Coordinates of C-alpha atoms and ligand atoms in Angstrom, one line a residue:
X1 CA 77.7 118.5 68.5
X2 CA 80.9 119.6 70.2
X3 CA 83.5 117.1 71.4
X4 CA 86.1 117.1 74.1
X5 CA 89.0 115.0 72.8
X6 CA 91.4 115.2 75.6
X7 CA 92.4 117.3 78.7
X8 CA 95.9 118.3 77.8
X9 CA 97.4 117.8 81.2
X10 CA 96.2 114.2 81.5
X11 CA 96.8 113.0 77.9
X12 CA 99.4 110.7 79.4
X13 CA 101.1 110.8 82.8
X14 CA 104.8 111.1 82.0
X15 CA 105.8 114.4 83.5
X16 CA 109.0 115.4 81.7
X17 CA 107.7 118.9 80.7
X18 CA 106.6 119.5 84.3
X19 CA 109.5 121.9 84.7
X20 CA 110.3 125.6 84.4
X21 CA 111.6 126.9 81.1
X22 CA 114.7 128.1 82.8
X23 CA 115.7 124.6 83.5
X24 CA 115.7 123.9 79.8
X25 CA 117.6 127.2 79.0
X26 CA 120.3 126.2 81.6
X27 CA 120.5 122.7 80.2
X28 CA 120.9 124.1 76.7
X29 CA 123.5 126.5 77.8
X30 CA 125.5 123.7 79.5
X31 CA 125.1 121.7 76.3
X32 CA 126.4 124.5 74.1
X33 CA 129.6 124.8 76.2
X34 CA 129.9 121.1 76.5
X35 CA 129.6 121.0 80.3
X36 CA 126.3 119.2 80.4
X37 CA 127.8 115.9 81.6
X38 CA 129.7 117.4 84.5
X39 CA 128.5 115.9 87.8
X40 CA 127.0 118.0 90.5
X41 CA 125.2 117.5 93.8
X42 CA 121.9 119.3 94.8
X43 CA 120.3 119.3 98.2
X44 CA 116.5 119.6 98.8
X45 CA 115.8 121.3 102.1
X46 CA 113.4 123.8 103.7
X47 CA 114.2 126.7 106.0
X48 CA 111.2 127.0 108.2
X49 CA 108.7 124.4 109.5
X50 CA 105.2 124.8 108.1
X51 CA 102.4 126.3 110.2
X52 CA 104.8 127.2 113.0
X53 CA 105.1 123.5 113.7
X54 CA 108.0 121.9 115.5
X55 CA 108.8 119.6 112.6
X56 CA 107.6 118.5 109.2
X57 CA 106.6 115.0 108.1
X58 CA 108.6 114.0 105.0
X59 CA 106.3 112.9 102.2
X60 CA 106.3 112.8 98.4
X61 CA 109.2 110.4 97.7
X62 CA 107.1 107.8 96.0
X63 CA 106.0 110.4 93.5
X64 CA 109.6 111.5 93.0
X65 CA 110.7 107.9 92.3
X66 CA 107.8 107.3 89.9
X67 CA 108.7 110.5 88.0
X68 CA 112.4 109.8 87.7
X69 CA 111.7 106.2 86.7
X70 CA 109.6 107.4 83.8
X71 CA 111.6 110.4 82.7
X72 CA 112.1 110.6 79.0
X73 CA 111.4 113.1 76.2
X74 CA 108.7 111.8 73.9
X75 CA 108.4 112.9 70.2
X76 CA 105.5 115.2 71.4
X77 CA 107.7 116.8 74.1
X78 CA 110.5 117.4 71.5
X79 CA 108.0 118.8 69.0
X80 CA 106.8 121.3 71.6
X81 CA 110.4 122.3 72.5
X82 CA 111.2 122.7 68.8
X83 CA 108.2 125.0 68.4
X84 CA 109.6 127.3 70.9
X85 CA 112.5 128.1 68.5
X86 CA 115.0 128.3 71.3
X87 CA 117.0 125.1 71.0
X88 CA 119.2 123.6 68.3
X89 CA 118.4 120.3 66.6
X90 CA 121.6 118.9 68.1
X91 CA 120.3 119.5 71.5
X92 CA 116.8 118.1 70.7
X93 CA 118.5 115.0 69.2
X94 CA 120.5 114.7 72.5
X95 CA 117.3 114.8 74.5
X96 CA 115.9 111.9 72.5
X97 CA 118.1 109.5 74.3
X98 CA 117.6 111.1 77.7
X99 CA 116.9 109.2 80.9
X100 CA 117.9 109.7 84.5
X101 CA 121.4 108.3 85.3
X102 CA 121.8 110.0 88.6
X103 CA 121.9 109.0 92.3
X104 CA 119.2 110.0 94.8
X105 CA 119.5 109.7 98.5
X106 CA 116.4 110.5 100.5
X107 CA 114.9 110.6 104.0
X108 CA 112.1 108.0 103.9
X109 CA 108.5 109.2 103.8
X110 CA 107.0 109.4 107.3
X111 CA 110.2 110.6 108.9
X112 CA 110.0 113.7 111.1
X113 CA 112.4 116.3 109.5
X114 CA 113.6 119.7 110.4
X115 CA 114.8 122.9 108.8
X116 CA 118.0 123.0 106.8
X117 CA 118.7 119.3 106.7
X118 CA 118.8 117.7 103.2
X119 CA 115.6 115.7 102.7
X120 CA 117.1 114.5 99.4
X121 CA 120.5 114.6 97.9
X122 CA 120.5 114.4 94.1
X123 CA 123.8 113.7 92.2
X124 CA 124.4 113.3 88.5
X125 CA 125.1 115.0 85.2
X126 CA 124.1 118.6 85.5
X127 CA 121.8 118.5 82.5
X128 CA 119.8 115.8 84.2
X129 CA 119.7 117.0 87.7
X130 CA 118.9 120.5 86.6
X131 CA 115.8 119.4 84.7
X132 CA 114.2 117.7 87.7
X133 CA 114.4 120.5 90.2
X134 CA 110.9 121.9 89.7
X135 CA 109.0 118.6 89.7
X136 CA 110.8 117.2 92.7
X137 CA 110.1 120.3 94.7
X138 CA 106.4 120.2 93.7
X139 CA 106.0 116.6 94.9
X140 CA 108.0 117.0 98.2
X141 CA 106.6 120.4 99.1
X142 CA 103.0 119.5 98.6
X143 CA 102.9 116.2 100.3
X144 CA 105.1 117.1 103.2
X145 CA 103.0 120.2 103.8
X146 CA 99.7 118.3 103.8
X147 CA 101.1 115.4 105.9
X148 CA 102.4 118.0 108.4
X149 CA 99.1 119.8 108.5
X150 CA 97.2 116.5 108.9
X151 CA 99.5 115.6 111.8
X152 CA 98.7 118.9 113.5
X153 CA 95.0 118.2 113.2
X154 CA 95.3 114.6 114.3
X155 CA 97.4 115.7 117.3
X156 CA 94.7 118.2 118.2
X157 CA 92.0 115.4 118.0
X158 CA 94.2 113.3 120.3
X159 CA 94.1 115.9 123.1
X160 CA 90.6 114.7 124.0
X161 CA 91.0 112.9 127.3
X162 CA 87.6 111.2 126.8
X163 CA 88.5 110.0 123.2
X164 CA 92.3 110.0 123.0
X165 CA 92.2 108.2 119.6
X166 CA 89.2 110.1 118.1
X167 CA 89.5 109.7 114.4
X168 CA 90.0 112.4 111.7
X169 CA 88.6 111.7 108.3
X170 CA 89.9 113.8 105.3
X171 CA 86.9 115.1 103.2
X172 CA 88.5 118.0 101.3
X173 CA 88.2 116.8 97.7
X174 CA 85.8 119.6 96.6
X175 CA 88.0 122.3 98.1
X176 CA 91.4 120.9 97.0
X177 CA 93.3 122.8 94.4
X178 CA 92.3 120.4 91.7
X179 CA 92.8 116.7 90.9
X180 CA 96.4 115.9 92.0
X181 CA 96.1 118.1 95.1
X182 CA 93.1 116.1 96.2
X183 CA 94.5 112.6 95.5
X184 CA 98.0 113.2 96.7
X185 CA 96.7 115.4 99.4
X186 CA 94.5 112.5 100.7
X187 CA 97.5 110.2 100.6
X188 CA 99.5 112.8 102.6
X189 CA 96.7 113.3 105.0
X190 CA 96.5 109.5 105.6
X191 CA 100.3 109.5 106.2
X192 CA 99.8 112.3 108.7
X193 CA 97.4 110.1 110.7
X194 CA 93.9 110.6 109.3
X195 CA 92.0 107.3 109.4
X196 CA 90.6 107.6 106.0
X197 CA 89.3 109.8 103.2
X198 CA 86.1 110.5 101.4
X199 CA 88.0 110.5 98.1
X200 CA 87.4 107.3 96.2
X201 CA 90.2 107.9 93.7
X202 CA 92.7 108.2 96.6
X203 CA 91.1 105.1 98.2
X204 CA 91.5 103.1 95.0
X205 CA 95.0 104.4 94.2
X206 CA 96.5 103.8 97.7
X207 CA 94.1 101.4 99.4
X208 CA 93.3 104.1 101.9
X209 CA 90.1 103.3 103.9
X210 CA 87.2 105.3 102.5
X211 CA 84.1 106.5 104.4
X212 CA 81.1 108.6 103.8
X213 CA 77.9 109.8 105.4
X214 CA 75.4 111.9 103.3
X215 CA 74.9 115.4 102.2
X216 CA 72.1 117.8 102.9
X217 CA 70.7 117.2 99.4
X218 CA 69.8 113.6 100.4
X219 CA 67.7 114.9 103.3
X220 CA 66.2 117.7 101.2
X221 CA 65.2 115.4 98.4
X222 CA 62.7 113.5 100.7
X223 CA 59.3 114.7 101.8
X224 CA 60.6 114.7 105.4
X225 CA 63.9 114.4 107.3
X226 CA 62.5 111.3 109.0
X227 CA 61.8 109.7 105.6
X228 CA 65.3 110.4 104.5
X229 CA 66.8 109.0 107.6
X230 CA 64.7 105.8 107.4
X231 CA 65.6 105.3 103.7
X232 CA 69.3 105.7 104.4
X233 CA 69.2 103.3 107.3
X234 CA 67.6 100.7 105.1
X235 CA 70.1 101.2 102.3
X236 CA 73.1 101.0 104.7
X237 CA 71.9 99.2 107.8
X238 CA 75.5 98.5 109.0
X239 CA 76.9 102.0 108.3
X240 CA 74.2 104.5 109.2
X241 CA 75.5 107.9 110.1
X242 CA 72.8 110.6 109.9
X243 CA 73.3 114.2 109.0
X244 CA 71.2 116.1 111.6
X245 CA 71.6 119.8 110.8
X246 CA 69.6 120.2 107.6
X247 CA 66.6 121.9 109.4
X248 CA 67.0 122.1 113.2
X249 CA 69.5 120.0 115.0
X250 CA 67.8 119.9 118.4
X251 CA 64.1 120.0 117.5
X252 CA 64.2 117.8 114.4
X253 CA 67.6 116.2 113.5
X254 CA 68.4 114.5 116.7
X255 CA 64.8 113.5 117.6
X256 CA 64.5 111.9 114.2
X257 CA 67.8 110.2 114.5
X258 CA 66.7 108.8 117.8
X259 CA 63.5 107.5 116.3
X260 CA 65.6 105.7 113.6
X261 CA 68.1 104.5 116.1
X262 CA 65.4 103.0 118.3
X263 CA 63.7 101.3 115.3
X264 CA 67.1 99.9 114.2
X265 CA 67.7 98.6 117.8
X266 CA 64.4 96.8 117.7
X267 CA 65.6 95.0 114.5
X268 CA 69.0 94.1 116.2
X269 CA 70.8 96.7 114.2
X270 CA 72.6 99.8 115.6
X271 CA 72.7 103.4 114.4
X272 CA 76.4 104.1 114.0
X273 CA 76.4 107.9 114.4
X274 CA 75.2 111.3 113.7
X275 CA 77.0 114.1 111.9
X276 CA 76.6 117.8 113.0
X277 CA 77.8 120.1 110.2
X278 CA 77.0 123.6 111.5
X279 CA 76.2 125.7 114.5
X280 CA 77.8 125.8 117.9
X281 CA 79.5 122.4 117.8
X282 CA 80.2 122.3 121.6
X283 CA 76.7 123.2 122.6
X284 CA 75.0 121.0 120.0
X285 CA 77.2 118.0 120.6
X286 CA 76.7 118.1 124.4
X287 CA 73.0 118.4 124.0
X288 CA 73.0 115.6 121.4
X289 CA 75.0 113.3 123.7
X290 CA 72.5 113.9 126.5
X291 CA 69.5 113.3 124.2
X292 CA 71.0 110.1 122.7
X293 CA 72.1 108.7 126.1
X294 CA 68.6 109.4 127.6
X295 CA 67.1 107.4 124.8
X296 CA 69.4 104.5 125.5
X297 CA 71.6 105.2 122.4
X298 CA 74.9 105.5 124.3
X299 CA 76.9 103.9 121.5
X300 CA 75.8 106.3 118.8
X301 CA 78.9 108.3 117.9
X302 CA 78.8 112.1 117.2
X303 CA 80.8 113.2 114.3
X304 CA 81.5 116.9 113.7
X305 CA 82.4 118.8 110.5
X306 CA 82.2 122.5 109.6
X307 CA 85.3 124.3 108.6
X308 CA 87.4 122.6 111.3
X309 CA 91.1 123.0 111.8
X310 CA 93.5 122.1 114.6
X311 CA 92.7 125.2 116.6
X312 CA 88.9 124.8 116.5
X313 CA 89.3 121.1 117.4
X314 CA 91.5 121.9 120.4
X315 CA 89.0 124.6 121.4
X316 CA 86.0 122.3 121.1
X317 CA 87.8 119.7 123.3
X318 CA 88.5 122.4 125.9
X319 CA 84.9 123.3 125.9
X320 CA 84.0 119.7 126.7
X321 CA 82.4 119.0 123.3
X322 CA 81.1 115.5 123.0
X323 CA 82.6 114.7 119.7
X324 CA 83.9 111.3 118.8
X325 CA 85.1 111.9 115.3
X326 CA 86.1 114.7 113.0
X327 CA 85.5 115.3 109.3
X328 CA 88.0 117.9 108.1
X329 CA 88.1 119.3 104.6
X330 CA 89.1 122.8 103.4
X331 CA 91.7 123.7 106.0
X332 CA 93.4 120.3 105.8
X333 CA 93.5 119.7 102.0
X334 CA 94.6 123.3 101.2
X335 CA 96.7 123.8 104.4
X336 CA 95.0 127.1 104.4
X337 CA 97.0 128.6 107.2
X338 CA 100.3 128.0 105.4
X339 CA 99.6 127.2 101.8
X340 CA 103.2 126.4 100.8
X341 CA 106.2 124.6 102.1
X342 CA 109.4 126.3 101.0
X343 CA 111.7 123.4 100.0
X344 CA 114.5 124.6 97.8
X345 CA 117.0 122.8 95.6
X346 CA 120.5 124.1 95.9
X347 CA 123.8 123.1 94.2
X348 CA 126.2 122.1 96.9
X349 CA 129.1 120.3 95.2
X350 CA 130.6 119.8 91.8
X351 CA 133.0 117.0 90.6
X352 CA 136.3 118.4 89.3
X353 CA 138.8 115.8 88.2
X354 CA 137.0 113.0 90.1
X355 CA 137.0 115.0 93.3
X356 CA 133.8 116.6 94.8
X357 CA 134.4 120.3 95.3
X358 CA 132.0 122.0 97.7
X359 CA 130.0 124.9 96.4
X360 CA 128.2 127.6 98.5
X361 CA 125.4 130.1 97.8
X362 CA 126.2 133.3 99.7
X363 CA 123.3 135.6 100.6
X364 CA 122.8 139.0 102.3
X365 CA 120.3 137.1 104.4
X366 CA 122.4 134.8 106.7
X367 CA 119.6 132.2 106.9
X368 CA 119.9 131.7 103.1
X369 CA 123.6 130.9 103.0
X370 CA 123.7 127.2 102.0
X371 CA 125.6 124.4 103.7
X372 CA 128.3 123.3 101.2
X373 CA 129.5 119.9 100.2
X374 CA 128.2 116.3 99.9
X375 CA 126.4 115.7 103.1
X376 CA 124.6 113.2 105.2
X377 CA 122.1 113.6 108.0
X378 CA 122.7 111.8 111.3
X379 CA 120.0 111.5 113.9
X380 CA 121.5 111.1 117.4
X381 CA 119.7 109.2 120.1
X382 CA 120.4 109.1 123.8
X383 CA 118.4 106.5 125.7
X384 CA 116.3 106.0 122.5
X385 CA 115.4 109.7 122.5
X386 CA 116.3 111.8 119.5
X387 CA 118.5 114.6 120.9
X388 CA 119.7 116.4 117.8
X389 CA 120.3 115.9 114.1
X390 CA 123.8 116.4 112.8
X391 CA 124.6 117.4 109.2
X392 CA 128.0 116.2 108.3
X393 CA 130.1 115.6 105.2
X394 CA 129.7 112.2 103.7
X395 CA 133.2 111.0 104.4
X396 CA 133.1 111.9 108.1
X397 CA 133.0 109.0 110.6
X398 CA 131.8 109.3 114.1
X399 CA 132.7 106.9 116.9
X400 CA 129.6 106.6 119.0
X401 CA 131.7 105.1 121.9
X402 CA 133.4 108.5 122.3
X403 CA 131.8 111.7 123.6
X404 CA 130.6 114.1 120.9
X405 CA 130.5 117.9 121.3
X406 CA 127.5 119.5 119.5
X407 CA 127.2 123.2 119.0
X408 CA 124.6 125.6 117.7
X409 CA 125.7 126.6 114.2
X410 CA 124.6 130.3 114.7
X411 CA 125.2 130.8 118.4
X412 CA 128.4 128.7 118.6
X413 CA 128.9 129.3 122.3
X414 CA 125.8 127.1 122.9
X415 CA 127.4 123.7 123.3
X416 CA 126.7 120.3 124.8
X417 CA 128.5 117.0 125.0
X418 CA 126.6 113.8 124.4
X419 CA 127.8 110.3 125.4
X420 CA 126.5 106.8 124.9
X421 CA 124.6 107.9 121.9
X422 CA 123.3 106.0 118.9
X423 CA 123.5 107.2 115.3
X424 CA 120.9 106.7 112.7
X425 CA 121.7 107.8 109.2
X426 CA 118.6 109.3 107.6
X427 CA 119.4 109.5 103.9
X428 CA 119.0 106.2 102.2
X429 CA 119.9 105.3 98.6
X430 CA 116.9 105.5 96.3
X431 CA 118.5 105.6 92.8
X432 CA 122.1 104.6 92.1
X433 CA 123.4 105.5 88.6
X434 CA 119.8 105.7 87.5
X435 CA 118.7 102.4 88.9
X436 CA 115.9 102.3 91.4
X437 CA 117.3 100.5 94.4
X438 CA 114.7 101.4 97.0
X439 CA 111.7 99.3 97.7
X440 CA 108.9 101.8 98.1
X441 CA 107.0 101.2 101.3
X442 CA 103.2 101.0 101.3
X443 CA 101.4 104.1 102.5
X444 CA 100.1 102.1 105.5
X445 CA 103.8 101.5 106.6
X446 CA 104.6 105.1 106.1
X447 CA 101.7 106.1 108.2
X448 CA 102.8 103.7 111.0
X449 CA 106.3 105.2 110.7
X450 CA 105.0 108.6 111.6
X451 CA 103.5 107.3 114.8
X452 CA 106.7 105.6 115.8
X453 CA 108.8 108.6 114.9
X454 CA 106.7 111.0 117.0
X455 CA 107.4 108.9 120.1
X456 CA 111.2 109.4 119.6
X457 CA 111.1 113.1 120.3
X458 CA 110.2 115.2 123.4
X459 CA 106.5 115.9 123.4
X460 CA 107.1 119.6 123.5
X461 CA 108.0 119.6 119.8
X462 CA 104.3 118.8 119.2
X463 CA 103.0 122.0 120.6
X464 CA 100.9 123.7 117.9
X465 CA 102.3 127.1 118.6
X466 CA 105.9 128.1 119.8
X467 CA 107.0 124.4 120.0
X468 CA 110.3 123.4 121.5
X469 CA 113.0 123.9 118.9
X470 CA 114.8 120.6 118.0
X471 CA 118.5 121.0 117.4
X472 CA 119.9 120.6 113.9
X473 CA 123.7 121.1 114.1
X474 CA 126.6 121.1 111.7
X475 CA 129.7 118.9 112.3
X476 CA 132.8 120.8 113.2
X477 CA 134.3 119.9 109.8
X478 CA 131.2 121.1 107.9
X479 CA 131.0 124.3 109.9
X480 CA 134.7 125.0 109.3
X481 CA 134.3 124.4 105.6
X482 CA 131.3 126.8 105.4
X483 CA 133.3 129.5 107.2
X484 CA 136.3 129.0 104.9
X485 CA 134.1 129.3 101.8
X486 CA 132.3 132.3 103.1
X487 CA 135.6 133.9 104.0
X488 CA 137.0 133.2 100.5
X489 CA 133.9 134.9 99.0
X490 CA 134.3 138.0 101.2
X491 CA 138.0 138.4 100.5
X492 CA 138.5 139.9 97.0
Ligands
LIG1 N1 81.9 125.9 120.1 C1 82.7 126.3 119.1 N2 83.9 126.9 119.4 C2 84.7 127.3 118.4 N3 84.4 127.3 117.1 C3 83.3 126.7 116.8 C4 82.4 126.2 117.7 N4 81.3 125.7 117.1 C5 81.5 125.9 115.7 N5 82.7 126.5 115.5 C6 83.3 126.9 114.3 O1 82.8 128.1 113.9 C7 82.6 128.2 112.5 C8 81.1 128.4 112.2 O2 81.0 128.8 110.9 P1 79.8 129.6 110.3 O3 79.1 130.4 111.4 O4 80.2 130.2 109.1 O5 78.8 128.5 109.8 P2 78.0 127.3 110.4 O6 77.5 127.4 111.8 O7 78.9 126.0 110.1 O8 76.8 127.2 109.4 P3 76.7 127.1 107.8 O9 77.8 126.1 107.4 O10 75.4 126.6 107.6 O11 77.0 128.4 107.3 C9 83.2 126.9 111.9 O12 84.5 127.1 111.6 C10 83.1 126.0 113.1 O13 84.0 124.9 113.1
LIG2 O1 83.9 122.1 106.2 P1 85.1 121.4 105.6 O2 86.2 121.2 106.6 O3 85.6 122.0 104.4 O4 84.6 119.9 105.3 C1 84.0 119.5 104.2 C2 82.6 120.1 104.1 O5 82.1 119.7 102.8 C3 80.7 119.5 103.0 O6 80.2 120.8 102.9 P2 79.3 121.4 101.7 O7 80.1 121.4 100.4 O8 78.0 120.7 101.7 O9 79.2 122.9 102.2 P3 78.7 123.4 103.6 O10 79.9 124.2 104.0 O11 77.6 124.3 103.2 O12 78.4 122.3 104.5 C4 80.6 118.9 104.4 O13 79.3 119.1 104.8 C5 81.6 119.7 105.2 O14 81.1 120.8 105.8
LIG3 O1 80.8 111.8 103.7 C1 80.7 112.9 104.1 O2 80.0 113.2 105.1 C2 81.3 114.1 103.4 C3 82.1 113.9 102.3 C4 82.6 114.9 101.6 C5 82.4 116.2 102.0 N1 81.6 116.4 103.1 C6 81.1 115.4 103.8

């Protein structure tokens, strides 16, 4: 008999080797020239909002914190690195005592964020902060992407004037790109506004509400659809949602559901809903509503699933579909329209004789030139409405009692002066000298934060296509610094 002893990826969950080899080669190179303890600053930011959205929803910080907290090289990790025959014993010995001693400032999960602003600022010895690039980007890219996609879908569901809070349930486990993508994806989807998930591991891990109906196999396994419906209603009298499209929605599924609904009513119970999983969802849901209402089952909800996304949901609502709730899988959990968020990790400053010196990455492509220096992100509010984000150097002070001139960092002639504004600093300390100093909020709080945040912006940033572009500006001092460094690089 064959045995499966372990699945290598899950043998234990510390993730130190979840990095690219080149991080280790750079770390080793720094070690060889004795520069490995020099302190540097990296920014995590993205350049374009996912799916053409007007913003992204920051997510993934909890996983970053967990990862950094547990970061160490085990004997097994070191044995593997030794087997590569690329690193000296001195270096491997050094890694034995490795842990994270750096500082991390981050924008809390559930905050609306925009291109080019640092979502995280990571500071520390170069050997440490280089190692962690790949894992941090994986966590932040994935969860921010799925949270944003979920928000787009939830916003679509909320355009229904008849059901402005019609719920979206995430049910993509089987289509997710494997285990972590399904569990962390369900977490991110919940943050984005889904009311629950079908994924029990996510439910258990994060106390996300779980829900479920039934699959076609349940119906097929009984002698008749009616038998299957009755059996289900007896097993779950309080939670009966019947899948009506196994054979024929209008001739069989809905009439049988009505029979069961009426029987339940006689017993003082109520059929909760039906689920339609194929066909023309506008036509079928309208017909279903009429049939249920005519039978006196006005409270029975109609749930739709079937390859839904934010566009189909909006379209169905425009068609007057009578849908009270949405089950969304594939397009949500894989963010199929835009399968990756492009957060990058760029070195922006280096400590030289106790002074932070700014560093810049120049590029032929102007949008890829980085913003140098140790920076903070300020959100500016006028009358409680966010009007712009301002990226400034950490030492800069702004006196909110005086007018502030903002300008577009590319088209600098575009200017506006704001007065009577309020400043919110977005990056908060998460690790200080390796110590976790941030109390990680519960996923329920993060989800509530998204709802609050969305209200702070003009609604036009929520358009699914060609949304209003929110301003992310540079302070005058940062802009000047960038020009100076660019000029220095261009002058031989
Ligand atoms: N009224 C509608 N307007 C716009 N899109 C719709 C409408 N009704 C259904 N859709 C979408 O059209 C697609 C229909 O998919 P498709 O024809 O492959 O299969 P189906 O009807 O779901 O049947 P099956 O899953 O059994 O193959 C789905 O993405 C569904 O969400
Ligand atoms: O359509 P999605 O948005 O991905 O939502 C999840 C789908 O998963 C199930 O389908 P199943 O695996 O039974 O396949 P099906 O497409 O044949 O219904 C369910 O019936 C939904 O259709
Ligand atoms: O509960 C459901 O209806 C469900 C769960 C996962 C996938 N499709 C449907």
